[in-house]
Short mmCIF file of C-alpha atoms in Angstrom, two decimals:
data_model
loop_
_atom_site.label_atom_id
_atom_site.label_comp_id
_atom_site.label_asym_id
_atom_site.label_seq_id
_atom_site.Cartn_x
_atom_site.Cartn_y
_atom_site.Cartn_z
CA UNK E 166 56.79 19.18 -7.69
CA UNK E 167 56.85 17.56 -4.41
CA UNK E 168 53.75 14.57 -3.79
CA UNK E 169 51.88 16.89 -1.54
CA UNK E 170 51.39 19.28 -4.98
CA UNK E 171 51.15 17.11 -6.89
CA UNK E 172 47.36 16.37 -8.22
CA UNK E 173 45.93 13.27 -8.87
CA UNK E 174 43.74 12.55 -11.64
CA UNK E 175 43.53 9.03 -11.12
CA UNK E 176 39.77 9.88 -11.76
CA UNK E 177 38.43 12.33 -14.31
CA UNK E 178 36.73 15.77 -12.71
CA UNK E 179 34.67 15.95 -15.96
CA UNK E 180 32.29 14.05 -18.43
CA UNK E 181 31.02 14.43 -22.04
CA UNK E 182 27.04 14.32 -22.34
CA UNK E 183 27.21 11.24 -23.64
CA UNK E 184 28.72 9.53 -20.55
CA UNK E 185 26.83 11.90 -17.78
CA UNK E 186 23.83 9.92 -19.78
CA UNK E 187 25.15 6.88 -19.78
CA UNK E 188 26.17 7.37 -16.06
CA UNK E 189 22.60 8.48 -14.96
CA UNK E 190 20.72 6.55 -17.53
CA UNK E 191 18.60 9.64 -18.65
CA UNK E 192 18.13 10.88 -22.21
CA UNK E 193 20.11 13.79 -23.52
CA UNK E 194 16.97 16.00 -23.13
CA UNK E 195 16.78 14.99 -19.56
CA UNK E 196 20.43 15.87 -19.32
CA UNK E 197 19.56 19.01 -21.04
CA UNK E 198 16.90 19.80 -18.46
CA UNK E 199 19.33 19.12 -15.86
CA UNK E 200 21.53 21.37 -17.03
CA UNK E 201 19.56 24.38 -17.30
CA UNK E 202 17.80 23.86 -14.10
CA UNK E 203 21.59 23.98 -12.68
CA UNK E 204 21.17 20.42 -11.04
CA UNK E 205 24.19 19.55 -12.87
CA UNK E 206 27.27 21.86 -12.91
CA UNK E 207 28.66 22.30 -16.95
CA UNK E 208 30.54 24.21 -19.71
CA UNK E 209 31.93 24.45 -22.26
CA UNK E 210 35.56 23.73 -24.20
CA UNK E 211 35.81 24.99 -27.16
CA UNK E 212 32.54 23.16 -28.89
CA UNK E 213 32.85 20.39 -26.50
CA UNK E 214 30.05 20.25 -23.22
CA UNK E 215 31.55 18.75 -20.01
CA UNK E 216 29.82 18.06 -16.79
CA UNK E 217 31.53 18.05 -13.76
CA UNK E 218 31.83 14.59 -12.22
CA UNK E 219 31.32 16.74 -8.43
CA UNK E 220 27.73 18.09 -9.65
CA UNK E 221 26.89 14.35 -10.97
CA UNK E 222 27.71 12.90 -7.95
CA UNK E 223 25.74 15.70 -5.81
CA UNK E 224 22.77 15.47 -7.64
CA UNK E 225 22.26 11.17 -7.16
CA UNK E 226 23.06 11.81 -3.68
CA UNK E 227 20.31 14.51 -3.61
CA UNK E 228 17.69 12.04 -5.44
CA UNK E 229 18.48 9.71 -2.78
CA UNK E 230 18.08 11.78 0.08
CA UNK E 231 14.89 12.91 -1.54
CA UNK E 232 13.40 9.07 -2.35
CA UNK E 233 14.48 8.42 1.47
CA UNK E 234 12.16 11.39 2.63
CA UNK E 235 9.53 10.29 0.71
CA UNK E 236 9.34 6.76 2.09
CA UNK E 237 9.72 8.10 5.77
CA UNK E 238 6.95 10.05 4.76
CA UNK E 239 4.85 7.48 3.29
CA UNK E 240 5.75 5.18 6.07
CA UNK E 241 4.67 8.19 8.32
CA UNK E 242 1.65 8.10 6.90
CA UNK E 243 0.72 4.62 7.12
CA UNK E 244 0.71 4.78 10.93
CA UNK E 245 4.80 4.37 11.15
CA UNK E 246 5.31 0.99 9.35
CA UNK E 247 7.95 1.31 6.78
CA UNK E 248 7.11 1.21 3.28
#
């Protein structure tokens, strides 16, 4: 297999419940909730859970673009001074 097919997995693509909490810093319901309101991308391996590392990463970068609307907003509110 030549480098260019080769893939790297230098990081992992998945992540047990356990870490995706540890990672976010929610509770496993959260996690749970996240799940089924497809915010986070998952299945499962056998009787194993795994969360894809992609959807974990799209959804913190989606809560930030969120908080960042709401303080433009806020600070649009307040007559343009940021909050």
């Amino acid at each position: 297999m030549s480098p260019s097919q080769a893939i790297a997995l230098e990081a992992p693509l998945v992540a047990s419940p356990n870490q995706a909490m540890k990672t976010l810093l929610v509770s496993r319901e959260t996690l749970y909730k996240l799940i089924n309101a497809g915010e986070l991308e998952s299945y499962t391996e056998g009787k194993s859970r795994r969360i894809t590392v992609a959807s974990i990463d799209a959804y913190v970068k989606r809560r930030l673009a969120t908080e960042a609307q709401r303080r433009a907003d806020r600070g649009a509110a307040r007559g343009g001074a940021a909050a």
